[in-house]
Tab-separated table of C-alpha atoms in Angstrom:
chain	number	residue	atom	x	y	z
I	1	UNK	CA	14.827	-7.607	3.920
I	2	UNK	CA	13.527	-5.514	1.488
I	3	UNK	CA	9.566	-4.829	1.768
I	4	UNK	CA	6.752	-2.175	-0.319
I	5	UNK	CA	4.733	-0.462	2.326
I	6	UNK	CA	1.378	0.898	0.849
I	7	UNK	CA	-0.434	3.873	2.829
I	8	UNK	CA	-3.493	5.040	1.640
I	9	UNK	CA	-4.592	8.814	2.033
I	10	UNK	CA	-7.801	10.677	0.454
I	11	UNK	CA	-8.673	14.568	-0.516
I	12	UNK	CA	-11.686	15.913	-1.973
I	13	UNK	CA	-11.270	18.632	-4.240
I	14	UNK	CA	-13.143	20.257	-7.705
I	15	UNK	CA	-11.369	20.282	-11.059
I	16	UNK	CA	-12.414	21.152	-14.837
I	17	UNK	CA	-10.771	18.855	-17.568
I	18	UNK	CA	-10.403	22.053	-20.411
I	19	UNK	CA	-7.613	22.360	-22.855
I	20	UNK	CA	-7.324	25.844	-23.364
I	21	UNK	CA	-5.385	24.699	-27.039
I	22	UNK	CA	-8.460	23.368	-27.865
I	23	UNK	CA	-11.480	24.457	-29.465
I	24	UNK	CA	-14.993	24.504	-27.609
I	25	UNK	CA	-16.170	21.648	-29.694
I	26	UNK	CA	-13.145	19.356	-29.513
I	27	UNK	CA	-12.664	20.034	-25.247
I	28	UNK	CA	-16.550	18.754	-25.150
I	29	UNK	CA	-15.320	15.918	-27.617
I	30	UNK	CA	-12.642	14.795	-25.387
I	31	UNK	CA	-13.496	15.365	-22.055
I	32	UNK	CA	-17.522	14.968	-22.381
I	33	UNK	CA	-19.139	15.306	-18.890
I	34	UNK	CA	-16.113	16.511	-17.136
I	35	UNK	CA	-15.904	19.304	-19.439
I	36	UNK	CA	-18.777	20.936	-17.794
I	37	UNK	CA	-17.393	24.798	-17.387
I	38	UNK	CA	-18.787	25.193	-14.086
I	39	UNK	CA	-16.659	21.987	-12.755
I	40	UNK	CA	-17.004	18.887	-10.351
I	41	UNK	CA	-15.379	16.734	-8.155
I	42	UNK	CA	-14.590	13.888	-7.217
I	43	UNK	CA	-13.185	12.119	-3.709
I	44	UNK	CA	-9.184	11.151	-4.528
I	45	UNK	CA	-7.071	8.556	-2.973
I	46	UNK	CA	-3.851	9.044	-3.021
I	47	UNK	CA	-1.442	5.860	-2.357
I	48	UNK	CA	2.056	5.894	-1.606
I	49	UNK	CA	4.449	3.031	-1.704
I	50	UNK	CA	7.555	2.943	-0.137
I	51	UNK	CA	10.537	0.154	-0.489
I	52	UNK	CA	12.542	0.048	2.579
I	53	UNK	CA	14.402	-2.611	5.377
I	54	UNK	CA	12.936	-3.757	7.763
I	55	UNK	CA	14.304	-2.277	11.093
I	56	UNK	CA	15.337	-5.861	13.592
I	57	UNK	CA	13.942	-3.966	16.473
I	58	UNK	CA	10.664	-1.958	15.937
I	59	UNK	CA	9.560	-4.260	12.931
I	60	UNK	CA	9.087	-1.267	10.638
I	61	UNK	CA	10.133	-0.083	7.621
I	62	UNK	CA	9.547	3.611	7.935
I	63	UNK	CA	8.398	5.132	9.957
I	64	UNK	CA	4.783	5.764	9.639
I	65	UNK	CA	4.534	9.307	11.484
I	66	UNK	CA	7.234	10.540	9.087
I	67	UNK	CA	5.321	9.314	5.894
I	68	UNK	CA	2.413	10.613	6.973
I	69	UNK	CA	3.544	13.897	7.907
I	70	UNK	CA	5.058	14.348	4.327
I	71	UNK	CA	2.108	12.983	2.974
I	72	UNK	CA	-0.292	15.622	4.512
I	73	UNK	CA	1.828	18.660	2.846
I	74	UNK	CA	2.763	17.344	-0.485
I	75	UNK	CA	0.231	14.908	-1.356
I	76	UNK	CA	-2.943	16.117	0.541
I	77	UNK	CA	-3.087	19.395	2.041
I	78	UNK	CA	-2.207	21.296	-1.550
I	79	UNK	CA	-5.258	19.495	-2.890
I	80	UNK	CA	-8.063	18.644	-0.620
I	81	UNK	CA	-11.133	21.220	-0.334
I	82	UNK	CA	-9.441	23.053	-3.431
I	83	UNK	CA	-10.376	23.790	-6.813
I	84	UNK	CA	-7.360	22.505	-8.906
I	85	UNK	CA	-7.629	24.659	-11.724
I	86	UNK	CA	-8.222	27.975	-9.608
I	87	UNK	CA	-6.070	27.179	-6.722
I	88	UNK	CA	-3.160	25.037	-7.288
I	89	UNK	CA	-0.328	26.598	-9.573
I	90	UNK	CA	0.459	23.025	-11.939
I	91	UNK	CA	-3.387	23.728	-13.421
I	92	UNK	CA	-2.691	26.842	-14.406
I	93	UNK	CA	-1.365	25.534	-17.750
I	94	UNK	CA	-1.648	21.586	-17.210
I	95	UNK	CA	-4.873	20.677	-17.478
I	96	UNK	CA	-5.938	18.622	-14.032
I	97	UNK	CA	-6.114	15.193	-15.566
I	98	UNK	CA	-5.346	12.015	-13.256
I	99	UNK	CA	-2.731	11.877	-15.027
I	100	UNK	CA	-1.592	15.140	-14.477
I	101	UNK	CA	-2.737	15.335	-11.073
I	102	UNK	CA	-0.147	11.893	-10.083
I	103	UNK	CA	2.790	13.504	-12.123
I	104	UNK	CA	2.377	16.954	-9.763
I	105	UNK	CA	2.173	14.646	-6.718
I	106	UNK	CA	4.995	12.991	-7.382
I	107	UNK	CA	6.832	15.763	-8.274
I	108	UNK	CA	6.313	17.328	-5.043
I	109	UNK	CA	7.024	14.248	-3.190
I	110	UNK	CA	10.152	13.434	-4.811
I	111	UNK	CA	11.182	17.233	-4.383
I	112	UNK	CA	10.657	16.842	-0.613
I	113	UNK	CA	12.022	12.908	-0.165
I	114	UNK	CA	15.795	13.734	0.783
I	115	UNK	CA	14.434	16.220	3.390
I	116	UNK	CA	12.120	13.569	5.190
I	117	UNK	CA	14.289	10.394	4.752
I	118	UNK	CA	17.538	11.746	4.821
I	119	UNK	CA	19.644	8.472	4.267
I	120	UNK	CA	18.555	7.275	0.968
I	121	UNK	CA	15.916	4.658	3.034
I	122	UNK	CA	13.232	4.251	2.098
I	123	UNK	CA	12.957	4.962	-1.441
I	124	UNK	CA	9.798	6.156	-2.969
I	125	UNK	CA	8.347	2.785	-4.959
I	126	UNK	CA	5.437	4.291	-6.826
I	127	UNK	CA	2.020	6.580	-6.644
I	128	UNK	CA	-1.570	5.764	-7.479
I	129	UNK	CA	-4.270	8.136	-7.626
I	130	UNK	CA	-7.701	7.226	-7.611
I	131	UNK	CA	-10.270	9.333	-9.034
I	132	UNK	CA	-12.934	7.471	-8.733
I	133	UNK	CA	-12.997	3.804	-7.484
I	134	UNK	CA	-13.172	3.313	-11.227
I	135	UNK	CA	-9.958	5.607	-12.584
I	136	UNK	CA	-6.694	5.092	-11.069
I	137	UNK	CA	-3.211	6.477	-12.315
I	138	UNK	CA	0.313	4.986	-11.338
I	139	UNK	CA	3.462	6.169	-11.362
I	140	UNK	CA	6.430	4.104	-10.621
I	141	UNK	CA	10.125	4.312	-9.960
O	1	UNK	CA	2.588	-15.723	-15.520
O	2	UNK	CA	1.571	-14.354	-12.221
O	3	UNK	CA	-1.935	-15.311	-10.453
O	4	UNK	CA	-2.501	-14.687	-7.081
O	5	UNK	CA	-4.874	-16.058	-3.822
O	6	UNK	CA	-6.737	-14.032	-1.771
O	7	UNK	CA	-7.491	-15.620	2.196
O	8	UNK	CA	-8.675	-13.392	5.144
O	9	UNK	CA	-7.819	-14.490	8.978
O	10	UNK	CA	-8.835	-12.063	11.773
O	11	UNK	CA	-6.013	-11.738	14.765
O	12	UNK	CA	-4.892	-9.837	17.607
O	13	UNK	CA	-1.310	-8.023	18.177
O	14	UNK	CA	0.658	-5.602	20.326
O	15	UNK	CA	3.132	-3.657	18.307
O	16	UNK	CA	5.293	-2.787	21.081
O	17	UNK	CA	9.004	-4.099	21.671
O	18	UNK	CA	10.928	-4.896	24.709
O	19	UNK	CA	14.129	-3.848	23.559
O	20	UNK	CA	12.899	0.100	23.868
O	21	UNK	CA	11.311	2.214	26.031
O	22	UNK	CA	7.532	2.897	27.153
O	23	UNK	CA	7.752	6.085	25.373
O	24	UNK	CA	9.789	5.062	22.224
O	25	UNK	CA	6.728	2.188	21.835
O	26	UNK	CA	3.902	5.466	22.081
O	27	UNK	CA	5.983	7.269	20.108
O	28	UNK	CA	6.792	4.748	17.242
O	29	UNK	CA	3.883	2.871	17.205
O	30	UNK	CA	1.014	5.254	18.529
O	31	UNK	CA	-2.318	3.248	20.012
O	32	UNK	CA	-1.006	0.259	18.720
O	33	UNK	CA	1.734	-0.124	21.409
O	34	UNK	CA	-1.335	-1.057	23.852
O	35	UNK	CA	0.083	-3.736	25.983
O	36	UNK	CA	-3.486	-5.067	26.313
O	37	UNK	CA	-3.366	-5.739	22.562
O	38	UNK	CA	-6.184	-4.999	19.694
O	39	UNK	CA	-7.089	-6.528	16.714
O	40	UNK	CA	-7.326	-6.500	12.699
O	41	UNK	CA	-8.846	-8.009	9.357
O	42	UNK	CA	-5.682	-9.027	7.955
O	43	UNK	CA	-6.223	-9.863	3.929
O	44	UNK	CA	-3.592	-12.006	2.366
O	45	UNK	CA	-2.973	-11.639	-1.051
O	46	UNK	CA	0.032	-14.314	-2.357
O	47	UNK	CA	0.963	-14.198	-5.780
O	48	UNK	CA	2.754	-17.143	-7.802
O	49	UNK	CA	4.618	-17.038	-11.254
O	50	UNK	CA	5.157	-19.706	-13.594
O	51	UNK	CA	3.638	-21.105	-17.085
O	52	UNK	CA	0.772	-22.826	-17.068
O	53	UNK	CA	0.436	-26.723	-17.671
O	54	UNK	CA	-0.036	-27.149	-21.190
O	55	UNK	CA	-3.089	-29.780	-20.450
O	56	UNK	CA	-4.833	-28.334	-17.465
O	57	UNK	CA	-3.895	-24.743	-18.258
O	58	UNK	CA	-3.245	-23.997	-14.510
O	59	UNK	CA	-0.077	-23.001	-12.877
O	60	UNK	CA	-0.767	-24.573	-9.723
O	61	UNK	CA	-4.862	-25.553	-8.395
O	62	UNK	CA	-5.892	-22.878	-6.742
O	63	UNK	CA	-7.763	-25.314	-4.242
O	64	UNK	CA	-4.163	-26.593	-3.624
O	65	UNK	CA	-2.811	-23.441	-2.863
O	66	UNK	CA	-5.862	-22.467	-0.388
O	67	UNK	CA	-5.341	-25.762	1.040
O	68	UNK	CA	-1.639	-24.889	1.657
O	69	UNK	CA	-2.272	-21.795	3.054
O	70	UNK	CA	-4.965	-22.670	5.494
O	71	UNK	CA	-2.967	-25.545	6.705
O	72	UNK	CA	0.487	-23.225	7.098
O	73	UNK	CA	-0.826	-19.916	7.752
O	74	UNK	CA	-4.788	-19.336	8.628
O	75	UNK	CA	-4.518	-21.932	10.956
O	76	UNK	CA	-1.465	-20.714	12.580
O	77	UNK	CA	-2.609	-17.116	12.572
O	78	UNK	CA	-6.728	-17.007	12.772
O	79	UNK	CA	-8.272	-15.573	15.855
O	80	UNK	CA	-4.924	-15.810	17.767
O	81	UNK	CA	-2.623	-13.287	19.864
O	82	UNK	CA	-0.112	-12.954	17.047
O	83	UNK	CA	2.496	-12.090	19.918
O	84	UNK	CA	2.051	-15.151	22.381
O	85	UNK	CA	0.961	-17.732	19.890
O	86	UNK	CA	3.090	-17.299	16.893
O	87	UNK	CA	6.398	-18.680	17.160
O	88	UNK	CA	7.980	-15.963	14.538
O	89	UNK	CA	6.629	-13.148	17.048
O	90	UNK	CA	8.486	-14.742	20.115
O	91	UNK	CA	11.303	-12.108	19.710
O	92	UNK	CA	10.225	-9.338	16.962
O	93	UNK	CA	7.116	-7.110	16.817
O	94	UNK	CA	4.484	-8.718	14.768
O	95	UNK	CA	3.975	-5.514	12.391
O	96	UNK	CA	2.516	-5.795	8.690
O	97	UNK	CA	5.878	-5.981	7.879
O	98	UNK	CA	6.995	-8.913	9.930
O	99	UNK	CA	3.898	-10.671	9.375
O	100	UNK	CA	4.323	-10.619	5.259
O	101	UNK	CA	8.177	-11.885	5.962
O	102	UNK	CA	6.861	-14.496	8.309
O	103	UNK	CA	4.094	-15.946	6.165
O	104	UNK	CA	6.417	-15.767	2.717
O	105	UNK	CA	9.139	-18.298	4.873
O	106	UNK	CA	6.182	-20.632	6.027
O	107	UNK	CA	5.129	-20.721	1.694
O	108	UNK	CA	8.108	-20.692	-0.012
O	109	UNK	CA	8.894	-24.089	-0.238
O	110	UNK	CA	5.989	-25.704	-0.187
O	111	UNK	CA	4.983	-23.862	-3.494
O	112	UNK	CA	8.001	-24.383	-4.775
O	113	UNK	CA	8.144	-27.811	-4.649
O	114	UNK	CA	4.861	-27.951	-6.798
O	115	UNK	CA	7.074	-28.108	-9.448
O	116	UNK	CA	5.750	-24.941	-11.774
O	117	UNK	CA	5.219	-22.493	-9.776
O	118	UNK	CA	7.251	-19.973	-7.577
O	119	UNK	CA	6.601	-17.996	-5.082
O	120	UNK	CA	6.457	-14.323	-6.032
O	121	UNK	CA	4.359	-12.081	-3.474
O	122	UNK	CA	2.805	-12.238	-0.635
O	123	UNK	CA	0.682	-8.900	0.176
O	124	UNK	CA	-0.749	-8.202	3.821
O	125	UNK	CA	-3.376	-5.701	4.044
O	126	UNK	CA	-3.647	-4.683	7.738
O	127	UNK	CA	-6.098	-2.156	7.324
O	128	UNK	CA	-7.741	0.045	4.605
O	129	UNK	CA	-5.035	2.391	4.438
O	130	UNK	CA	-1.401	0.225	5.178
O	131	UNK	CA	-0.151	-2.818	3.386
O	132	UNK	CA	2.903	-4.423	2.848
O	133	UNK	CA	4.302	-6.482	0.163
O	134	UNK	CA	7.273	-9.037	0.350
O	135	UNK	CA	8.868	-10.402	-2.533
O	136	UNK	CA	11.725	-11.911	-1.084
O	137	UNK	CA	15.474	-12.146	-1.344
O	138	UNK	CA	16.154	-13.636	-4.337
């Protein structure tokens, strides 16, 4: 029996939406508000689903410890209480979009999978990151 | 097409299995292994597919289909022990996971045998933070 287990997880953190490529005028065109050069923040959510068996005997399909464990260091703890484009490497270039924000955290989670579920169960199903309750970014399979 | 139900029911549980140990039940399932049980706001979120009747333009009533699931689940699984008075939780742990398996088996074929629509979710939100979605075998 295949199921999707959801977990929810949240981080504060600062960011700047600037495209260094782009002039003054056109990063104010596109970004507007969040363009502001001293920055702002927002309060993420970050949700991971999983596709896994269920085990016969304890019910589960992962086990929830382990998921949040890896959770905390590659999909939290890089991120919360930082400023993304000062403190995490990926903003360096990339410019801290939702977007770009989902694609680094499932990077990192995919990076560390084999090493926490050794096994090939469960699979990682799909991210969403919420920015606001309002702006939300998936990535799947 | 897929449209889905939301229905709420409120229920008590101990996630905590006789097969293992005291301390594989802490260490598996945390607080939750209490063997004097504790409680949730389960939300129930069951999606069906199908094409919608070209003269009513509905896949299936949704009064139906909260009909059918208050008669086969909510009143089943409101404001009950989930472990004594469930039948499905006689022998396995009545996790998220079990629960969203349970409740697609007691749906399936009653939706299906509305003629348009199929089954094709049921989502169990336990808390704020865990869910589970079942989308069958097939």
């Amino acid at each position: 029996m295949t199921v999707y287990l959801s977990r929810r997880y949240s981080f504060t953190a600062a960011h700047r939406l600037h495209a260094p490529s782009l002039s003054d005028a056109e990063n104010r065109a596109i970004y507007g508000k969040c363009n502001n050069p001293f920055g702002h923040g927002h309060d993420y959510q970050v949700e991971i689903t999983v596709a896994g068996q269920v085990d016969p005997v304890t019910g589960r399909a992962v086990s929830l410890d382990e998921l949040d464990a890896l959770a905390w260091r590659e999909a939290v703890e890089p991120f919360r209480y930082r400023n993304l484009n000062e403190e995490v490497p990926a903003f360096r270039e990339a410019v801290p979009t939702t977007e770009n924000l989902a694609a680094e955290v499932d990077r990192r989670l995919r990076n560390a999978w084999k090493d926490a579920f050794p096994g090939g169960s469960p699979r990682l199903e799909k991210i969403r990151i919420w920015e606001t309750p309002r702006n939300i970014c998936e990535i799947s399979g | 097409m897929i449209i889905s139900k939301k229905v709420e029911f409120s229920a008590s549980h101990i996630c905590r299995s006789p097969q293992l140990s005291d301390e594989e039940n802490r260490r598996i399932y945390g607080a939750a292994a209490n063997p004097q049980s504790h409680g949730h706001n389960y939300v129930v979120e069951v999606a069906i597919e199908g094409e919608p009747d070209p003269v009513t333009g509905m896949i299936l009533d949704l009064k139906r289909l909260k009909d059918l699931l208050e008669e086969r689940v909510l009143s089943v699984y409101d404001h009950r022990l989930l472990n004594r008075e469930v039948a499905a939780f006689e022998n396995q742990v009545p996790t998220v996971e079990n629960i969203a398996v349970d409740i697609w088996s007691r749906i399936e074929k009653d939706i299906d045998a509305t003629g348009r629509a199929r089954l094709y979710s049921v989502r169990v939100q336990e808390t704020d933070d865990l869910a589970v979605e079942y989308r069958g075998e097939r």
